[in-house]
mmCIF file of C-alpha atoms and ligand atoms in Angstrom:
data_model
loop_
_atom_site.group_PDB
_atom_site.id
_atom_site.type_symbol
_atom_site.label_atom_id
_atom_site.label_comp_id
_atom_site.label_asym_id
_atom_site.label_seq_id
_atom_site.Cartn_x
_atom_site.Cartn_y
_atom_site.Cartn_z
ATOM 1 C CA MET A 136 -23.264 -16.218 -4.213
ATOM 2 C CA ASN A 137 -21.720 -14.839 -7.355
ATOM 3 C CA ARG A 138 -18.438 -13.108 -6.568
ATOM 4 C CA ILE A 139 -16.719 -11.456 -9.504
ATOM 5 C CA TYR A 140 -13.038 -10.645 -9.994
ATOM 6 C CA ASN A 141 -12.563 -7.139 -8.635
ATOM 7 C CA PHE A 142 -9.435 -5.415 -9.956
ATOM 8 C CA SER A 143 -10.049 -2.216 -7.956
ATOM 9 C CA ALA A 144 -6.977 -0.347 -6.710
ATOM 10 C CA GLY A 145 -8.613 0.192 -3.343
ATOM 11 C CA PRO A 146 -10.741 -0.537 -1.474
ATOM 12 C CA SER A 147 -10.097 -3.881 -3.067
ATOM 13 C CA MET A 148 -10.668 -7.611 -2.792
ATOM 14 C CA LEU A 149 -10.314 -9.326 0.550
ATOM 15 C CA PRO A 150 -9.470 -13.028 0.832
ATOM 16 C CA LEU A 151 -12.669 -15.095 0.721
ATOM 17 C CA PRO A 152 -11.745 -17.175 3.820
ATOM 18 C CA VAL A 153 -11.350 -13.896 5.732
ATOM 19 C CA LEU A 154 -14.767 -12.626 4.681
ATOM 20 C CA GLU A 155 -16.314 -15.964 5.559
ATOM 21 C CA LYS A 156 -14.732 -16.034 8.992
ATOM 22 C CA ALA A 157 -15.828 -12.438 9.626
ATOM 23 C CA ALA A 158 -19.352 -13.357 8.545
ATOM 24 C CA ALA A 159 -19.443 -16.352 10.873
ATOM 25 C CA GLU A 160 -18.319 -14.171 13.799
ATOM 26 C CA LEU A 161 -20.225 -11.043 12.821
ATOM 27 C CA VAL A 162 -23.168 -11.276 15.196
ATOM 28 C CA CYS A 163 -21.484 -13.017 18.097
ATOM 29 C CA TYR A 164 -17.737 -13.085 18.653
ATOM 30 C CA GLY A 165 -16.556 -16.142 20.592
ATOM 31 C CA GLU A 166 -18.123 -16.264 24.054
ATOM 32 C CA SER A 167 -18.492 -12.490 24.241
ATOM 33 C CA GLY A 168 -22.180 -12.411 23.387
ATOM 34 C CA MET A 169 -21.693 -9.465 21.056
ATOM 35 C CA SER A 170 -20.242 -8.392 17.729
ATOM 36 C CA VAL A 171 -16.693 -7.008 17.562
ATOM 37 C CA MET A 172 -18.384 -3.847 16.257
ATOM 38 C CA GLU A 173 -20.187 -3.445 19.561
ATOM 39 C CA MET A 174 -17.256 -4.068 21.872
ATOM 40 C CA SER A 175 -15.554 -1.575 24.111
ATOM 41 C CA HIS A 176 -11.997 -1.118 22.939
ATOM 42 C CA ARG A 177 -10.974 -1.443 26.612
ATOM 43 C CA SER A 178 -12.618 -4.849 27.064
ATOM 44 C CA PRO A 179 -10.484 -7.991 27.540
ATOM 45 C CA ASP A 180 -11.918 -9.526 24.340
ATOM 46 C CA TYR A 181 -10.876 -6.517 22.283
ATOM 47 C CA GLU A 182 -7.495 -6.171 24.002
ATOM 48 C CA ALA A 183 -6.768 -9.721 22.854
ATOM 49 C CA ILE A 184 -7.777 -8.879 19.286
ATOM 50 C CA ILE A 185 -5.518 -5.834 18.932
ATOM 51 C CA GLN A 186 -2.631 -7.575 20.668
ATOM 52 C CA ASP A 187 -2.985 -10.597 18.385
ATOM 53 C CA ALA A 188 -3.125 -8.310 15.357
ATOM 54 C CA GLU A 189 0.159 -6.682 16.329
ATOM 55 C CA ALA A 190 1.836 -9.985 17.233
ATOM 56 C CA MET A 191 0.774 -11.568 13.928
ATOM 57 C CA LEU A 192 1.958 -8.594 11.889
ATOM 58 C CA ARG A 193 5.299 -8.635 13.713
ATOM 59 C CA ARG A 194 5.690 -12.328 12.900
ATOM 60 C CA LEU A 195 4.576 -11.870 9.301
ATOM 61 C CA MET A 196 6.881 -8.933 8.533
ATOM 62 C CA ASN A 197 9.640 -9.944 10.935
ATOM 63 C CA ILE A 198 9.488 -6.502 12.558
ATOM 64 C CA PRO A 199 12.494 -5.889 14.838
ATOM 65 C CA ASP A 200 11.828 -5.192 18.546
ATOM 66 C CA ASN A 201 13.046 -1.600 18.309
ATOM 67 C CA TYR A 202 10.121 -0.685 16.038
ATOM 68 C CA LYS A 203 6.675 0.365 17.233
ATOM 69 C CA VAL A 204 3.543 -0.759 15.404
ATOM 70 C CA LEU A 205 0.703 1.781 15.385
ATOM 71 C CA PHE A 206 -2.896 1.254 14.254
ATOM 72 C CA LEU A 207 -4.201 4.712 13.361
ATOM 73 C CA GLN A 208 -6.939 6.489 11.433
ATOM 74 C CA GLY A 209 -6.955 9.217 8.812
ATOM 75 C CA GLY A 210 -5.638 7.237 5.846
ATOM 76 C CA ALA A 211 -2.175 7.352 4.350
ATOM 77 C CA SER A 212 -2.924 10.959 3.357
ATOM 78 C CA THR A 213 -2.930 12.078 7.003
ATOM 79 C CA GLN A 214 0.610 10.735 7.308
ATOM 80 C CA PHE A 215 1.688 13.166 4.563
ATOM 81 C CA ALA A 216 1.404 15.837 7.307
ATOM 82 C CA ALA A 217 2.270 13.625 10.272
ATOM 83 C CA VAL A 218 5.639 12.574 8.803
ATOM 84 C CA PRO A 219 7.234 16.046 8.755
ATOM 85 C CA MET A 220 5.521 17.102 11.992
ATOM 86 C CA ASN A 221 6.997 14.076 13.779
ATOM 87 C CA LEU A 222 10.454 14.100 12.238
ATOM 88 C CA ILE A 223 11.614 17.419 10.838
ATOM 89 C CA LYS A 224 12.948 18.666 14.176
ATOM 90 C CA ARG A 225 15.703 16.070 13.884
ATOM 91 C CA THR A 226 17.649 18.414 11.582
ATOM 92 C CA GLY A 227 15.191 21.041 10.335
ATOM 93 C CA LYS A 228 14.959 19.894 6.704
ATOM 94 C CA ALA A 229 13.865 16.873 4.688
ATOM 95 C CA ASP A 230 14.220 15.374 1.208
ATOM 96 C CA TYR A 231 11.571 13.839 -1.048
ATOM 97 C CA ALA A 232 11.591 11.746 -4.205
ATOM 98 C CA VAL A 233 8.508 12.329 -6.352
ATOM 99 C CA SER A 234 7.615 9.207 -8.353
ATOM 100 C CA GLY A 235 3.896 9.746 -8.846
ATOM 101 C CA GLN A 236 0.790 11.360 -7.481
ATOM 102 C CA PHE A 237 0.932 10.242 -3.863
ATOM 103 C CA SER A 238 4.594 11.083 -3.294
ATOM 104 C CA GLY A 239 3.854 14.436 -4.968
ATOM 105 C CA LYS A 240 1.032 15.039 -2.510
ATOM 106 C CA ALA A 241 3.295 14.105 0.419
ATOM 107 C CA PHE A 242 5.897 16.609 -0.797
ATOM 108 C CA LYS A 243 3.298 19.349 -1.306
ATOM 109 C CA GLU A 244 1.821 18.789 2.142
ATOM 110 C CA ALA A 245 5.214 19.320 3.776
ATOM 111 C CA GLN A 246 5.677 22.474 1.688
ATOM 112 C CA LYS A 247 2.231 23.699 2.670
ATOM 113 C CA LEU A 248 3.174 23.359 6.333
ATOM 114 C CA GLY A 249 6.102 25.671 5.639
ATOM 115 C CA TYR A 250 8.932 23.172 6.052
ATOM 116 C CA ASP A 251 12.318 23.250 4.353
ATOM 117 C CA VAL A 252 11.800 20.313 1.996
ATOM 118 C CA LYS A 253 13.555 19.534 -1.249
ATOM 119 C CA CYS A 254 12.565 17.290 -4.125
ATOM 120 C CA ILE A 255 15.834 15.488 -4.910
ATOM 121 C CA ALA A 256 14.515 13.309 -7.743
ATOM 122 C CA THR A 257 11.437 13.002 -9.906
ATOM 123 C CA THR A 258 10.351 11.207 -13.065
ATOM 124 C CA LYS A 259 7.507 13.621 -13.769
ATOM 125 C CA GLU A 260 8.986 14.634 -17.139
ATOM 126 C CA ASP A 261 8.652 10.980 -18.249
ATOM 127 C CA ASN A 262 5.030 10.756 -17.088
ATOM 128 C CA PHE A 263 6.215 8.646 -14.151
ATOM 129 C CA ASP A 264 6.808 5.622 -16.403
ATOM 130 C CA HIS A 265 9.634 4.551 -14.082
ATOM 131 C CA VAL A 266 10.904 5.376 -10.601
ATOM 132 C CA PRO A 267 13.894 7.656 -10.088
ATOM 133 C CA THR A 268 17.278 6.181 -9.295
ATOM 134 C CA ILE A 269 18.260 7.334 -5.832
ATOM 135 C CA THR A 270 21.855 7.300 -4.672
ATOM 136 C CA LYS A 271 23.284 8.371 -1.338
ATOM 137 C CA ASP A 272 25.073 11.402 -2.768
ATOM 138 C CA MET A 273 21.765 12.914 -3.943
ATOM 139 C CA ILE A 274 20.416 13.119 -0.389
ATOM 140 C CA ARG A 275 21.353 16.085 1.799
ATOM 141 C CA PRO A 276 23.441 14.517 4.580
ATOM 142 C CA ASP A 277 21.651 16.696 7.139
ATOM 143 C CA ALA A 278 18.157 15.767 5.924
ATOM 144 C CA ALA A 279 15.882 14.565 8.743
ATOM 145 C CA TYR A 280 14.661 11.833 6.388
ATOM 146 C CA LEU A 281 14.135 10.878 2.769
ATOM 147 C CA HIS A 282 10.516 10.218 1.824
ATOM 148 C CA ILE A 283 9.569 7.837 -0.996
ATOM 149 C CA CYS A 284 6.454 6.053 -2.186
ATOM 150 C CA PHE A 285 7.620 2.458 -2.630
ATOM 151 C CA ASN A 286 4.862 1.270 -4.965
ATOM 152 C CA ASN A 287 3.068 3.825 -7.127
ATOM 153 C CA THR A 288 -0.517 2.629 -7.253
ATOM 154 C CA ILE A 289 -1.681 4.894 -10.079
ATOM 155 C CA TYR A 290 1.242 4.485 -12.508
ATOM 156 C CA GLY A 291 2.006 0.846 -11.704
ATOM 157 C CA THR A 292 5.639 1.350 -10.776
ATOM 158 C CA LYS A 293 7.759 0.163 -7.873
ATOM 159 C CA TYR A 294 11.298 0.653 -6.672
ATOM 160 C CA PRO A 295 13.162 -2.532 -7.649
ATOM 161 C CA GLU A 296 15.246 -2.207 -4.480
ATOM 162 C CA ILE A 297 15.136 -0.297 -1.216
ATOM 163 C CA PRO A 298 17.262 2.825 -1.872
ATOM 164 C CA ASP A 299 20.428 3.123 0.201
ATOM 165 C CA THR A 300 20.071 6.335 2.215
ATOM 166 C CA GLY A 301 23.105 5.846 4.471
ATOM 167 C CA ASP A 302 22.452 7.412 7.871
ATOM 168 C CA VAL A 303 19.423 9.372 6.710
ATOM 169 C CA PRO A 304 16.238 7.569 7.821
ATOM 170 C CA LEU A 305 14.112 6.294 4.946
ATOM 171 C CA VAL A 306 10.389 7.033 5.288
ATOM 172 C CA ALA A 307 8.243 5.067 2.871
ATOM 173 C CA ASP A 308 4.598 4.902 1.860
ATOM 174 C CA LEU A 309 3.890 1.187 1.333
ATOM 175 C CA SER A 310 0.100 1.521 1.027
ATOM 176 C CA SER A 311 -0.210 -0.595 -2.106
ATOM 177 C CA CYS A 312 2.522 -3.200 -1.567
ATOM 178 C CA ILE A 313 2.562 -3.843 2.184
ATOM 179 C CA ILE A 314 2.563 -7.580 3.038
ATOM 180 C CA SER A 315 2.753 -8.560 -0.635
ATOM 181 C CA GLU A 316 6.293 -9.899 -0.140
ATOM 182 C CA PRO A 317 8.965 -9.897 2.576
ATOM 183 C CA VAL A 318 10.702 -6.541 3.146
ATOM 184 C CA ASP A 319 13.666 -5.814 5.385
ATOM 185 C CA VAL A 320 11.995 -3.483 7.886
ATOM 186 C CA SER A 321 15.358 -2.576 9.423
ATOM 187 C CA ARG A 322 16.222 -0.654 6.240
ATOM 188 C CA PHE A 323 13.432 1.841 6.978
ATOM 189 C CA GLY A 324 13.026 4.518 9.640
ATOM 190 C CA VAL A 325 9.266 4.642 9.101
ATOM 191 C CA ILE A 326 6.839 2.594 7.020
ATOM 192 C CA TYR A 327 3.226 3.682 6.677
ATOM 193 C CA ALA A 328 0.282 2.300 4.738
ATOM 194 C CA GLY A 329 -3.428 2.801 4.326
ATOM 195 C CA ALA A 330 -5.057 -0.586 4.910
ATOM 196 C CA GLN A 331 -7.606 -0.604 2.110
ATOM 197 C CA LYS A 332 -5.275 -1.782 -0.669
ATOM 198 C CA ASN A 333 -3.825 -4.996 0.634
ATOM 199 C CA MET A 334 -4.624 -5.368 4.303
ATOM 200 C CA ALA A 335 -8.180 -4.670 5.425
ATOM 201 C CA PRO A 336 -11.202 -2.507 4.650
ATOM 202 C CA ALA A 337 -10.717 1.292 4.665
ATOM 203 C CA GLY A 338 -10.397 3.098 7.975
ATOM 204 C CA LEU A 339 -7.062 1.845 9.280
ATOM 205 C CA THR A 340 -3.604 3.300 8.736
ATOM 206 C CA LEU A 341 -0.570 1.315 9.777
ATOM 207 C CA VAL A 342 2.610 3.062 10.940
ATOM 208 C CA ILE A 343 5.785 1.135 11.763
ATOM 209 C CA VAL A 344 8.347 3.463 13.314
ATOM 210 C CA ARG A 345 11.844 2.988 14.705
ATOM 211 C CA GLU A 346 11.843 3.902 18.399
ATOM 212 C CA ASP A 347 14.665 6.434 18.242
ATOM 213 C CA LEU A 348 12.613 8.502 15.790
ATOM 214 C CA LEU A 349 9.825 9.141 18.302
ATOM 215 C CA ASP A 350 11.563 12.059 19.978
ATOM 216 C CA TYR A 351 11.459 14.747 17.314
ATOM 217 C CA ALA A 352 7.817 15.798 17.159
ATOM 218 C CA GLU A 353 7.005 19.483 16.959
ATOM 219 C CA GLU A 354 5.638 20.923 20.191
ATOM 220 C CA LYS A 355 2.577 22.250 18.384
ATOM 221 C CA ILE A 356 1.765 18.901 16.731
ATOM 222 C CA PRO A 357 -1.891 17.893 17.138
ATOM 223 C CA THR A 358 -1.972 15.069 19.680
ATOM 224 C CA MET A 359 -3.746 12.773 17.251
ATOM 225 C CA LEU A 360 -0.833 13.053 14.808
ATOM 226 C CA GLU A 361 1.894 12.382 17.339
ATOM 227 C CA TRP A 362 3.320 8.881 16.910
ATOM 228 C CA LYS A 363 4.890 8.905 20.389
ATOM 229 C CA THR A 364 1.532 9.507 22.079
ATOM 230 C CA MET A 365 -0.010 6.704 20.050
ATOM 231 C CA ALA A 366 2.922 4.377 20.804
ATOM 232 C CA GLU A 367 2.763 5.076 24.545
ATOM 233 C CA ASN A 368 -0.941 4.324 24.530
ATOM 234 C CA GLY A 369 -0.804 1.133 22.463
ATOM 235 C CA SER A 370 -2.742 2.859 19.630
ATOM 236 C CA MET A 371 -5.556 3.481 22.145
ATOM 237 C CA TYR A 372 -5.100 7.126 23.057
ATOM 238 C CA ASN A 373 -8.612 7.424 21.687
ATOM 239 C CA THR A 374 -10.971 4.873 20.151
ATOM 240 C CA PRO A 375 -9.038 2.977 17.476
ATOM 241 C CA PRO A 376 -10.709 1.711 14.266
ATOM 242 C CA CYS A 377 -11.718 -1.438 16.161
ATOM 243 C CA TYR A 378 -13.468 -3.473 13.512
ATOM 244 C CA THR A 379 -10.945 -2.720 10.776
ATOM 245 C CA ILE A 380 -8.112 -3.816 13.051
ATOM 246 C CA TYR A 381 -10.016 -7.057 13.654
ATOM 247 C CA MET A 382 -10.312 -7.532 9.876
ATOM 248 C CA ALA A 383 -6.586 -6.858 9.474
ATOM 249 C CA LYS A 384 -5.935 -9.518 12.111
ATOM 250 C CA LEU A 385 -7.942 -12.039 10.076
ATOM 251 C CA VAL A 386 -5.927 -11.118 6.972
ATOM 252 C CA TYR A 387 -2.597 -11.570 8.809
ATOM 253 C CA GLU A 388 -3.858 -14.897 10.173
ATOM 254 C CA TRP A 389 -4.787 -16.018 6.665
ATOM 255 C CA ILE A 390 -1.360 -15.170 5.240
ATOM 256 C CA LEU A 391 0.381 -16.933 8.133
ATOM 257 C CA SER A 392 -1.822 -19.979 7.547
ATOM 258 C CA ILE A 393 -0.752 -20.292 3.907
ATOM 259 C CA GLY A 394 2.937 -20.011 4.774
ATOM 260 C CA GLY A 395 3.700 -16.329 5.354
ATOM 261 C CA LEU A 396 5.149 -13.680 3.068
ATOM 262 C CA ASP A 397 7.515 -16.019 1.197
ATOM 263 C CA VAL A 398 4.542 -18.003 -0.067
ATOM 264 C CA MET A 399 2.518 -14.812 -0.631
ATOM 265 C CA LYS A 400 5.338 -13.451 -2.765
ATOM 266 C CA GLU A 401 5.550 -16.660 -4.805
ATOM 267 C CA MET A 402 1.835 -16.415 -5.556
ATOM 268 C CA ASN A 403 2.073 -12.711 -6.418
ATOM 269 C CA VAL A 404 5.115 -13.221 -8.673
ATOM 270 C CA LYS A 405 3.236 -15.921 -10.548
ATOM 271 C CA LYS A 406 0.155 -13.759 -11.079
ATOM 272 C CA ALA A 407 2.121 -10.701 -12.215
ATOM 273 C CA ALA A 408 4.288 -12.813 -14.542
ATOM 274 C CA LEU A 409 1.224 -14.277 -16.236
ATOM 275 C CA LEU A 410 -0.049 -10.802 -17.077
ATOM 276 C CA TYR A 411 3.276 -9.165 -17.965
ATOM 277 C CA ASP A 412 4.380 -12.163 -20.078
ATOM 278 C CA TYR A 413 1.196 -11.859 -22.068
ATOM 279 C CA LEU A 414 1.651 -8.076 -22.451
ATOM 280 C CA ASP A 415 5.221 -8.642 -23.683
ATOM 281 C CA SER A 416 4.152 -11.338 -26.149
ATOM 282 C CA GLN A 417 1.863 -9.181 -28.323
ATOM 283 C CA ASP A 418 1.492 -5.659 -29.658
ATOM 284 C CA TYR A 419 -2.225 -4.925 -29.324
ATOM 285 C CA TYR A 420 -1.821 -3.675 -25.766
ATOM 286 C CA ILE A 421 1.014 -1.443 -24.626
ATOM 287 C CA ALA A 422 2.459 -1.592 -21.110
ATOM 288 C CA PRO A 423 3.816 1.935 -20.579
ATOM 289 C CA VAL A 424 5.970 1.202 -17.527
ATOM 290 C CA LYS A 425 9.699 0.541 -18.006
ATOM 291 C CA LYS A 426 10.433 -3.092 -17.192
ATOM 292 C CA GLU A 427 12.804 -2.472 -14.279
ATOM 293 C CA SER A 428 10.148 -0.360 -12.512
ATOM 294 C CA ARG A 429 7.182 -2.690 -12.944
ATOM 295 C CA SER A 430 4.843 -3.092 -9.988
ATOM 296 C CA MET A 431 3.809 -6.581 -8.910
ATOM 297 C CA MET A 432 0.502 -5.203 -7.530
ATOM 298 C CA ASN A 433 -0.781 -2.648 -10.066
ATOM 299 C CA VAL A 434 -0.391 -3.474 -13.755
ATOM 300 C CA THR A 435 -1.146 -0.673 -16.218
ATOM 301 C CA PHE A 436 -1.747 -1.018 -19.968
ATOM 302 C CA VAL A 437 -3.409 0.846 -22.839
ATOM 303 C CA THR A 438 -4.593 0.003 -26.339
ATOM 304 C CA GLY A 439 -3.368 3.368 -27.633
ATOM 305 C CA ASP A 440 -6.950 4.349 -28.518
ATOM 306 C CA ALA A 441 -8.993 6.072 -25.796
ATOM 307 C CA ASP A 442 -12.316 4.825 -27.211
ATOM 308 C CA LEU A 443 -11.096 1.234 -27.282
ATOM 309 C CA ASP A 444 -9.826 1.594 -23.715
ATOM 310 C CA LYS A 445 -13.272 2.695 -22.639
ATOM 311 C CA LYS A 446 -14.910 -0.191 -24.483
ATOM 312 C CA PHE A 447 -12.438 -2.598 -22.914
ATOM 313 C CA ALA A 448 -13.218 -1.544 -19.350
ATOM 314 C CA SER A 449 -16.929 -1.598 -19.981
ATOM 315 C CA GLU A 450 -17.036 -5.017 -21.672
ATOM 316 C CA ALA A 451 -14.665 -6.529 -19.133
ATOM 317 C CA GLY A 452 -17.037 -5.339 -16.409
ATOM 318 C CA LYS A 453 -19.909 -7.122 -18.093
ATOM 319 C CA ALA A 454 -17.789 -10.276 -18.211
ATOM 320 C CA GLY A 455 -17.285 -10.183 -14.431
ATOM 321 C CA LEU A 456 -13.885 -8.479 -14.485
ATOM 322 C CA LYS A 457 -14.631 -5.244 -12.645
ATOM 323 C CA ASN A 458 -12.819 -1.963 -12.073
ATOM 324 C CA LEU A 459 -10.177 -2.256 -14.790
ATOM 325 C CA LYS A 460 -10.451 1.396 -15.772
ATOM 326 C CA GLY A 461 -7.214 3.267 -15.088
ATOM 327 C CA HIS A 462 -7.037 6.097 -12.565
ATOM 328 C CA ARG A 463 -9.027 9.144 -13.658
ATOM 329 C CA SER A 464 -5.795 11.138 -13.971
ATOM 330 C CA VAL A 465 -4.069 8.789 -16.425
ATOM 331 C CA GLY A 466 -6.762 6.821 -18.272
ATOM 332 C CA GLY A 467 -6.088 3.466 -19.911
ATOM 333 C CA MET A 468 -6.436 0.287 -17.883
ATOM 334 C CA ARG A 469 -5.100 -0.842 -14.548
ATOM 335 C CA ALA A 470 -5.375 -4.294 -13.063
ATOM 336 C CA SER A 471 -4.721 -4.272 -9.342
ATOM 337 C CA ILE A 472 -3.771 -7.805 -8.406
ATOM 338 C CA TYR A 473 -3.270 -7.666 -4.661
ATOM 339 C CA ASN A 474 -2.863 -10.653 -2.336
ATOM 340 C CA ALA A 475 -6.562 -11.543 -2.415
ATOM 341 C CA MET A 476 -6.810 -11.757 -6.226
ATOM 342 C CA PRO A 477 -6.698 -15.451 -7.139
ATOM 343 C CA TYR A 478 -4.501 -16.721 -9.996
ATOM 344 C CA GLU A 479 -7.708 -17.718 -11.793
ATOM 345 C CA GLY A 480 -8.725 -14.034 -11.838
ATOM 346 C CA VAL A 481 -5.601 -13.108 -13.780
ATOM 347 C CA GLU A 482 -6.103 -16.115 -16.090
ATOM 348 C CA ALA A 483 -9.628 -14.881 -16.783
ATOM 349 C CA LEU A 484 -8.305 -11.387 -17.482
ATOM 350 C CA VAL A 485 -5.677 -12.601 -19.954
ATOM 351 C CA ALA A 486 -8.276 -14.751 -21.737
ATOM 352 C CA PHE A 487 -10.569 -11.734 -21.975
ATOM 353 C CA MET A 488 -7.746 -9.551 -23.297
ATOM 354 C CA LYS A 489 -7.000 -12.058 -26.070
ATOM 355 C CA ASP A 490 -10.632 -12.296 -27.000
ATOM 356 C CA PHE A 491 -11.109 -8.509 -26.989
ATOM 357 C CA ALA A 492 -8.047 -7.984 -29.190
ATOM 358 C CA ALA A 493 -9.317 -10.535 -31.717
ATOM 359 C CA LYS A 494 -12.797 -8.975 -31.847
ATOM 360 C CA ASN A 495 -11.709 -5.339 -31.979
ATOM 361 C CA PRO A 496 -8.993 -4.966 -34.604
ATOM 362 C CA LYS A 497 -7.292 -1.561 -34.761
ATOM 363 C CA ASN A 498 -7.345 0.153 -38.139
HETATM 364 C C1 PLP B 758 -4.248 4.921 -1.880
HETATM 365 C C2 PLP B 758 -2.925 5.487 -1.561
HETATM 366 C C3 PLP B 758 -2.776 6.613 -0.736
HETATM 367 C C4 PLP B 758 -3.955 7.345 -0.156
HETATM 368 O O1 PLP B 758 -4.478 6.598 0.876
HETATM 369 P P1 PLP B 758 -5.680 7.114 1.769
HETATM 370 O O2 PLP B 758 -5.758 6.041 2.802
HETATM 371 O O3 PLP B 758 -6.871 7.191 0.879
HETATM 372 O O4 PLP B 758 -5.314 8.430 2.336
HETATM 373 C C5 PLP B 758 -1.504 7.057 -0.454
HETATM 374 N N1 PLP B 758 -0.427 6.449 -0.959
HETATM 375 C C6 PLP B 758 -0.524 5.367 -1.765
HETATM 376 C C7 PLP B 758 0.699 4.727 -2.296
HETATM 377 C C8 PLP B 758 -1.783 4.854 -2.081
HETATM 378 O O5 PLP B 758 -1.878 3.793 -2.891
#
C-alpha cells in the first residue's frame, strides 16, 4: 500500500482507520451475512446504522433537541433551491451574503426561482479575498432568513465568527468546514453540507434544521426537497444514500474516539498554523487571503507567476503531494487540509515548498 497525501478539495481524504474498518466489513457486516451495500434500508441492521449515525453526530456537534438531522441526496447544490422553497413563505423575502462562488450560486438559484431575494453584502470587487462584515442593521428585519457560506472552499476564506442576525434565522452552507471544530448549532436556523469534503464519500447531504422552520414550505415544492417530509420519515421517505451514511457513521465514530471536536479543532489549528506560519515567514509564495478571513480547511497561495504555479502543482504531484492545483476559476494553488489530512502531510508540503522555492528562483 502506498497512500499519498491528497490535498483535494473534495471528494477528499478519509481517515485511514475509517477506510480500514470499512474494508474489513465490506463483504460481510457483523452477523448480517451481507454487505451494507446490499442491505434493505428497512432492515433492523440498517436501522441501527442510520440511528447510530444520527446519535453520534448529535453527540459530536452537541445538536440541541429542537433540531432535526436529515440525511439527504442531491449535494449541497440541491439545497440552493431547497432553502428558499422551504423557508421563503415565512415572510416572502430573503437576504444573501455573497462571499464566493457557492454563495453566489445559492443566490442565483433563488433568483432563478423568481423569489424576492437581496444580496446585502459581497466581497466580489476584492476577488473574494475576505468575507464581508455582516451586522444586524444590514439585514432586512422581515427577511425569512439570511444565507451565508461559512467556509469558502475555492477562495480559502471563512467567517471568523458566526454573524449576529438577531431574530432572522441564519442559514449556512458548512460543506467544507462541518465537524472541523465545535460550532454553536443554536446560533443557526439551518446548517447544510455536502458530505464529500469533510464527512464521507460523495452522495450524502446533511441538513440540520430547527423544528419551528419546518412549517413554511411552498405548496408546490417537490416532495423530495421538502425537509418536513424527510424529517417525518426519518430521512427514509425514499431510499437514502445507505452506504455513504454508513461511512459518515464511521467518520463520526473515529472523531469521537480521538476526543471529539475539541481535539479535532486542536489538530486542525496546528496543521493550518504550520502552513500559514511558513507562508508568512517568506516572500516567494503569496497568500492572497486577508488574515482575519483565513480558512482553517482550504489554504490558497500563488507564486505570482502562472507558469511556476503550474510547475509547482505538477512537481508536487510527482512527489506524492496530489491535487494542489487551485480551483479552475482562480488558478494558483490550494491545499485542502481537512480532518483526515495528517500533520505529517502538511509537514511534507512545507518541506516541498521550501525546496521548490530554492530550486526555482524568480527573475
Ligand atoms: C463543494 C461545495 C458545494 C457543492 O457541493 P455539491 O455537493 O457538489 O453540490 C457547495 N458549497 C460549498 C461550500 C462547497 O464546498
